[in-house]
């Protein structure tokens, strides 16, 4: 049962009705166990994961660059990125987007050479990505290929943990705009974007876009309420997309 779009007995601000707050204990789906639902989104330990790949199919295509940027509050804590040899030629149409060609990766190792470092970079943090489903599938597929899916996975690799995804919020908060690519959303918000389609710059822009959205009064302030509203918006968008496909 839900009220106000954020959880049982909550107003849009995320604050419980004072007369019954002590009786409520909301267990929200999609949360990482490291952080309670009442945790302020602004105070979460976040890690933005961005991948550049050989193509658009997360099950088949391979990573050529991956970045992990740790973020807390309004600031960057740590930034790491790696070029990766995909073990196959990089198609021109992919290189035309991210600028990474075969020469750029000829002297670096495959994903297996950086996988342990990636796992350390994402440990213990709430995952973030722009169009998160894609990056999540790409990362899991790469780890599965080398047999390195941890027995005790970090939040980003748990099936039941929701990645924070500014794209879902852009569809709602900028619903009247035709394009909601990261580049254009960032520009509309006044966020400086470095080199588009390079992993570290995209990750930083994603986190800064999320930071602007967090200050919007329509966006819940607590982790549990934020995730539940994001899940609701994602379902609405998926439902609308399915309806359009019938025509």
mmCIF file of C-alpha atoms in Angstrom:
data_model
loop_
_atom_site.group_PDB
_atom_site.id
_atom_site.type_symbol
_atom_site.label_atom_id
_atom_site.label_comp_id
_atom_site.label_asym_id
_atom_site.label_seq_id
_atom_site.Cartn_x
_atom_site.Cartn_y
_atom_site.Cartn_z
ATOM 1 C CA UNK A 1 0.000 0.000 0.000
ATOM 2 C CA UNK A 2 1.386 3.406 -0.957
ATOM 3 C CA UNK A 3 0.550 7.044 -0.356
ATOM 4 C CA UNK A 4 2.137 10.110 -1.917
ATOM 5 C CA UNK A 5 4.173 7.967 -4.309
ATOM 6 C CA UNK A 6 6.931 7.382 -1.745
ATOM 7 C CA UNK A 7 5.991 4.765 0.793
ATOM 8 C CA UNK A 8 3.386 3.939 3.402
ATOM 9 C CA UNK A 9 2.134 7.044 5.154
ATOM 10 C CA UNK A 10 4.548 9.464 3.485
ATOM 11 C CA UNK A 11 4.075 12.894 2.045
ATOM 12 C CA UNK A 12 5.991 13.848 -1.174
ATOM 13 C CA UNK A 13 8.751 15.293 1.022
ATOM 14 C CA UNK A 14 9.461 11.815 2.363
ATOM 15 C CA UNK A 15 8.517 12.813 5.965
ATOM 16 C CA UNK A 16 6.194 10.503 7.865
ATOM 17 C CA UNK A 17 2.927 11.739 9.318
ATOM 18 C CA UNK A 18 4.049 12.752 12.822
ATOM 19 C CA UNK A 19 1.253 11.008 14.672
ATOM 20 C CA UNK A 20 2.177 7.520 13.462
ATOM 21 C CA UNK A 21 5.821 7.827 12.437
ATOM 22 C CA UNK A 22 6.964 5.707 15.400
ATOM 23 C CA UNK A 23 4.710 2.842 14.223
ATOM 24 C CA UNK A 24 6.029 2.682 10.674
ATOM 25 C CA UNK A 25 8.927 0.642 9.422
ATOM 26 C CA UNK A 26 9.128 0.765 5.643
ATOM 27 C CA UNK A 27 11.008 -2.015 3.911
ATOM 28 C CA UNK A 28 11.510 -0.837 0.352
ATOM 29 C CA UNK A 29 12.374 -3.144 -2.506
ATOM 30 C CA UNK A 30 15.572 -2.524 -4.420
ATOM 31 C CA UNK A 31 17.718 -1.204 -1.576
ATOM 32 C CA UNK A 32 21.272 -2.225 -0.766
ATOM 33 C CA UNK A 33 21.445 -3.642 2.735
ATOM 34 C CA UNK A 34 24.368 -1.351 3.574
ATOM 35 C CA UNK A 35 22.050 1.674 3.673
ATOM 36 C CA UNK A 36 18.654 2.014 5.331
ATOM 37 C CA UNK A 37 15.678 3.421 3.488
ATOM 38 C CA UNK A 38 15.680 6.501 5.718
ATOM 39 C CA UNK A 39 19.251 7.340 4.638
ATOM 40 C CA UNK A 40 19.447 10.705 2.876
ATOM 41 C CA UNK A 41 20.243 10.351 -0.823
ATOM 42 C CA UNK A 42 22.673 13.258 -0.465
ATOM 43 C CA UNK A 43 24.698 11.266 2.067
ATOM 44 C CA UNK A 44 24.896 7.959 0.180
ATOM 45 C CA UNK A 45 28.189 6.516 -0.989
ATOM 46 C CA UNK A 46 27.673 6.343 -4.753
ATOM 47 C CA UNK A 47 29.684 4.843 -7.575
ATOM 48 C CA UNK A 48 28.872 5.768 -11.147
ATOM 49 C CA UNK A 49 29.787 3.041 -13.626
ATOM 50 C CA UNK A 50 30.073 3.902 -17.291
ATOM 51 C CA UNK A 51 31.121 1.607 -20.114
ATOM 52 C CA UNK A 52 32.054 2.154 -23.741
ATOM 53 C CA UNK A 53 31.644 -0.929 -25.888
ATOM 54 C CA UNK A 54 31.976 -2.499 -29.322
ATOM 55 C CA UNK A 55 28.247 -2.198 -29.985
ATOM 56 C CA UNK A 56 24.709 -1.969 -28.635
ATOM 57 C CA UNK A 57 24.039 -5.560 -27.498
ATOM 58 C CA UNK A 58 25.047 -5.936 -23.826
ATOM 59 C CA UNK A 59 24.987 -9.732 -24.055
ATOM 60 C CA UNK A 60 27.343 -9.938 -27.038
ATOM 61 C CA UNK A 61 29.387 -6.760 -27.309
ATOM 62 C CA UNK A 62 32.493 -6.126 -25.253
ATOM 63 C CA UNK A 63 33.844 -3.339 -23.092
ATOM 64 C CA UNK A 64 36.573 -1.127 -24.551
ATOM 65 C CA UNK A 65 36.585 1.369 -21.673
ATOM 66 C CA UNK A 66 35.119 1.396 -18.182
ATOM 67 C CA UNK A 67 35.123 4.096 -15.511
ATOM 68 C CA UNK A 68 34.096 4.004 -11.861
ATOM 69 C CA UNK A 69 33.664 7.341 -10.094
ATOM 70 C CA UNK A 70 32.981 7.377 -6.348
ATOM 71 C CA UNK A 71 30.864 10.275 -5.103
ATOM 72 C CA UNK A 72 29.591 11.445 -1.748
ATOM 73 C CA UNK A 73 27.322 14.432 -1.215
ATOM 74 C CA UNK A 74 28.221 16.932 -3.912
ATOM 75 C CA UNK A 75 31.777 15.863 -4.542
ATOM 76 C CA UNK A 76 33.991 13.323 -6.209
ATOM 77 C CA UNK A 77 35.886 10.976 -3.904
ATOM 78 C CA UNK A 78 37.785 8.802 -6.365
ATOM 79 C CA UNK A 79 37.979 8.319 -10.114
ATOM 80 C CA UNK A 80 39.351 5.282 -11.937
ATOM 81 C CA UNK A 81 39.104 4.278 -15.585
ATOM 82 C CA UNK A 82 40.611 1.621 -17.797
ATOM 83 C CA UNK A 83 40.954 1.002 -21.507
ATOM 84 C CA UNK A 84 40.188 -2.634 -22.331
ATOM 85 C CA UNK A 85 41.158 -4.796 -25.287
ATOM 86 C CA UNK A 86 37.886 -6.446 -26.363
ATOM 87 C CA UNK A 87 39.665 -9.290 -28.148
ATOM 88 C CA UNK A 88 38.017 -8.426 -31.439
ATOM 89 C CA UNK A 89 38.111 -5.543 -33.927
ATOM 90 C CA UNK A 90 36.214 -2.472 -32.805
ATOM 91 C CA UNK A 91 33.594 -1.643 -35.470
ATOM 92 C CA UNK A 92 33.928 1.738 -37.132
ATOM 93 C CA UNK A 93 30.400 2.728 -36.140
ATOM 94 C CA UNK A 94 31.361 2.222 -32.481
ATOM 95 C CA UNK A 95 34.680 4.051 -32.841
ATOM 96 C CA UNK A 96 32.869 6.942 -34.496
ATOM 97 C CA UNK A 97 30.869 7.375 -31.278
ATOM 98 C CA UNK A 98 33.485 7.029 -28.543
ATOM 99 C CA UNK A 99 36.681 7.585 -30.515
ATOM 100 C CA UNK A 100 38.353 4.395 -29.266
ATOM 101 C CA UNK A 101 39.845 2.330 -32.086
ATOM 102 C CA UNK A 102 41.958 -0.814 -32.365
ATOM 103 C CA UNK A 103 45.211 1.147 -32.066
ATOM 104 C CA UNK A 104 44.075 2.668 -28.775
ATOM 105 C CA UNK A 105 43.669 -0.744 -27.115
ATOM 106 C CA UNK A 106 46.315 -2.850 -28.874
ATOM 107 C CA UNK A 107 48.777 -2.608 -25.959
ATOM 108 C CA UNK A 108 46.299 -3.112 -23.087
ATOM 109 C CA UNK A 109 44.897 -6.316 -21.643
ATOM 110 C CA UNK A 110 41.425 -7.784 -21.785
ATOM 111 C CA UNK A 111 38.738 -7.257 -19.181
ATOM 112 C CA UNK A 112 40.209 -9.993 -17.000
ATOM 113 C CA UNK A 113 43.277 -7.852 -16.339
ATOM 114 C CA UNK A 114 41.222 -5.051 -14.758
ATOM 115 C CA UNK A 115 38.263 -6.981 -13.310
ATOM 116 C CA UNK A 116 39.650 -7.226 -9.771
ATOM 117 C CA UNK A 117 40.358 -3.484 -9.753
ATOM 118 C CA UNK A 118 36.823 -2.780 -10.992
ATOM 119 C CA UNK A 119 35.366 -4.901 -8.192
ATOM 120 C CA UNK A 120 37.409 -2.977 -5.630
ATOM 121 C CA UNK A 121 36.277 0.328 -7.156
ATOM 122 C CA UNK A 122 32.570 -0.507 -6.836
ATOM 123 C CA UNK A 123 32.656 -2.232 -3.436
ATOM 124 C CA UNK A 124 30.198 -1.029 -0.810
ATOM 125 C CA UNK A 125 28.647 1.777 -2.861
ATOM 126 C CA UNK A 126 25.230 2.375 -4.397
ATOM 127 C CA UNK A 127 25.544 1.963 -8.189
ATOM 128 C CA UNK A 128 24.600 4.780 -10.562
ATOM 129 C CA UNK A 129 24.514 4.863 -14.364
ATOM 130 C CA UNK A 130 22.759 6.727 -17.143
ATOM 131 C CA UNK A 131 20.543 4.113 -18.814
ATOM 132 C CA UNK A 132 21.649 1.791 -16.043
ATOM 133 C CA UNK A 133 20.169 -1.421 -17.410
ATOM 134 C CA UNK A 134 22.682 -1.393 -20.258
ATOM 135 C CA UNK A 135 25.811 -0.840 -18.147
ATOM 136 C CA UNK A 136 24.621 -3.362 -15.593
ATOM 137 C CA UNK A 137 24.144 -6.076 -18.196
ATOM 138 C CA UNK A 138 27.482 -5.309 -19.857
ATOM 139 C CA UNK A 139 29.373 -5.511 -16.570
ATOM 140 C CA UNK A 140 27.688 -8.730 -15.446
ATOM 141 C CA UNK A 141 28.279 -10.350 -18.848
ATOM 142 C CA UNK A 142 31.986 -9.502 -18.789
ATOM 143 C CA UNK A 143 32.439 -10.832 -15.260
ATOM 144 C CA UNK A 144 30.505 -13.997 -16.120
ATOM 145 C CA UNK A 145 32.754 -14.677 -19.133
ATOM 146 C CA UNK A 146 35.835 -14.811 -16.930
ATOM 147 C CA UNK A 147 34.093 -16.585 -14.056
ATOM 148 C CA UNK A 148 34.583 -13.718 -11.610
ATOM 149 C CA UNK A 149 31.077 -13.084 -10.306
ATOM 150 C CA UNK A 150 31.796 -12.851 -6.549
ATOM 151 C CA UNK A 151 30.107 -15.161 -4.050
ATOM 152 C CA UNK A 152 29.379 -12.068 -1.937
ATOM 153 C CA UNK A 153 28.776 -9.457 -4.632
ATOM 154 C CA UNK A 154 28.903 -5.684 -4.150
ATOM 155 C CA UNK A 155 25.585 -3.818 -4.459
ATOM 156 C CA UNK A 156 26.078 -3.200 -8.196
ATOM 157 C CA UNK A 157 26.076 -6.955 -8.884
ATOM 158 C CA UNK A 158 23.124 -7.994 -6.711
ATOM 159 C CA UNK A 159 19.973 -8.845 -8.633
ATOM 160 C CA UNK A 160 17.714 -7.184 -6.068
ATOM 161 C CA UNK A 161 19.543 -3.838 -5.845
ATOM 162 C CA UNK A 162 18.266 -0.965 -7.943
ATOM 163 C CA UNK A 163 20.832 1.202 -9.708
ATOM 164 C CA UNK A 164 20.108 4.932 -9.483
ATOM 165 C CA UNK A 165 19.404 6.103 -13.015
ATOM 166 C CA UNK A 166 19.113 9.803 -13.929
ATOM 167 C CA UNK A 167 17.664 8.843 -17.328
ATOM 168 C CA UNK A 168 14.480 7.627 -15.657
ATOM 169 C CA UNK A 169 14.176 10.954 -13.845
ATOM 170 C CA UNK A 170 14.948 12.911 -17.009
ATOM 171 C CA UNK A 171 11.986 11.239 -18.710
ATOM 172 C CA UNK A 172 9.764 12.580 -15.944
ATOM 173 C CA UNK A 173 11.356 15.924 -15.074
ATOM 174 C CA UNK A 174 12.062 16.851 -18.698
ATOM 175 C CA UNK A 175 9.108 15.047 -20.246
ATOM 176 C CA UNK A 176 8.333 17.881 -22.649
ATOM 177 C CA UNK A 177 11.788 17.645 -24.251
ATOM 178 C CA UNK A 178 12.264 15.509 -27.356
ATOM 179 C CA UNK A 179 15.742 14.245 -26.515
ATOM 180 C CA UNK A 180 16.957 12.945 -23.191
ATOM 181 C CA UNK A 181 20.477 11.907 -24.100
ATOM 182 C CA UNK A 182 23.025 12.573 -21.382
ATOM 183 C CA UNK A 183 24.645 15.302 -23.483
ATOM 184 C CA UNK A 184 21.415 17.230 -23.996
ATOM 185 C CA UNK A 185 20.055 16.726 -20.483
ATOM 186 C CA UNK A 186 23.350 17.969 -19.041
ATOM 187 C CA UNK A 187 23.304 21.004 -21.323
ATOM 188 C CA UNK A 188 19.765 21.932 -20.314
ATOM 189 C CA UNK A 189 20.745 21.715 -16.644
ATOM 190 C CA UNK A 190 23.907 23.751 -17.074
ATOM 191 C CA UNK A 191 26.134 20.784 -16.287
ATOM 192 C CA UNK A 192 29.545 20.905 -17.936
ATOM 193 C CA UNK A 193 30.174 17.699 -19.841
ATOM 194 C CA UNK A 194 33.754 16.856 -20.795
ATOM 195 C CA UNK A 195 34.299 14.546 -23.751
ATOM 196 C CA UNK A 196 30.997 12.854 -24.497
ATOM 197 C CA UNK A 197 31.076 9.083 -24.835
ATOM 198 C CA UNK A 198 34.279 8.698 -22.875
ATOM 199 C CA UNK A 199 33.642 6.693 -19.754
ATOM 200 C CA UNK A 200 35.053 8.952 -17.020
ATOM 201 C CA UNK A 201 33.566 12.154 -18.443
ATOM 202 C CA UNK A 202 30.176 10.513 -18.909
ATOM 203 C CA UNK A 203 30.282 9.192 -15.337
ATOM 204 C CA UNK A 204 31.053 12.627 -13.906
ATOM 205 C CA UNK A 205 28.287 14.236 -15.974
ATOM 206 C CA UNK A 206 25.848 11.543 -14.846
ATOM 207 C CA UNK A 207 26.581 12.220 -11.188
ATOM 208 C CA UNK A 208 26.271 15.971 -11.634
ATOM 209 C CA UNK A 209 22.947 15.568 -13.452
ATOM 210 C CA UNK A 210 21.759 13.359 -10.605
ATOM 211 C CA UNK A 211 22.852 16.058 -8.166
ATOM 212 C CA UNK A 212 20.743 18.686 -9.932
ATOM 213 C CA UNK A 213 17.735 16.370 -10.051
ATOM 214 C CA UNK A 214 18.104 15.618 -6.330
ATOM 215 C CA UNK A 215 17.439 19.276 -5.566
ATOM 216 C CA UNK A 216 14.150 19.254 -7.479
ATOM 217 C CA UNK A 217 11.216 19.360 -5.001
ATOM 218 C CA UNK A 218 9.522 16.534 -6.899
ATOM 219 C CA UNK A 219 12.370 14.148 -6.109
ATOM 220 C CA UNK A 220 12.298 12.254 -2.776
ATOM 221 C CA UNK A 221 15.070 13.006 -0.314
ATOM 222 C CA UNK A 222 15.474 9.580 1.287
ATOM 223 C CA UNK A 223 17.034 6.511 -0.294
ATOM 224 C CA UNK A 224 14.009 4.246 0.133
ATOM 225 C CA UNK A 225 11.526 6.775 -1.225
ATOM 226 C CA UNK A 226 13.839 7.697 -4.112
ATOM 227 C CA UNK A 227 14.195 4.080 -5.241
ATOM 228 C CA UNK A 228 10.491 3.333 -4.964
ATOM 229 C CA UNK A 229 9.575 6.389 -7.007
ATOM 230 C CA UNK A 230 12.220 5.565 -9.601
ATOM 231 C CA UNK A 231 10.809 2.048 -9.912
ATOM 232 C CA UNK A 232 7.310 3.458 -10.332
ATOM 233 C CA UNK A 233 8.436 5.862 -13.054
ATOM 234 C CA UNK A 234 10.305 3.080 -14.858
ATOM 235 C CA UNK A 235 7.167 0.927 -14.868
ATOM 236 C CA UNK A 236 5.104 3.804 -16.230
ATOM 237 C CA UNK A 237 7.575 4.394 -19.045
ATOM 238 C CA UNK A 238 7.740 0.684 -19.901
ATOM 239 C CA UNK A 239 3.949 0.524 -19.956
ATOM 240 C CA UNK A 240 3.696 3.514 -22.283
ATOM 241 C CA UNK A 241 6.348 2.052 -24.574
ATOM 242 C CA UNK A 242 4.468 -1.244 -24.801
ATOM 243 C CA UNK A 243 1.244 0.560 -25.657
ATOM 244 C CA UNK A 244 2.938 2.480 -28.473
ATOM 245 C CA UNK A 245 4.357 -0.761 -29.897
ATOM 246 C CA UNK A 246 0.806 -2.038 -30.497
ATOM 247 C CA UNK A 247 0.160 0.635 -33.130
#
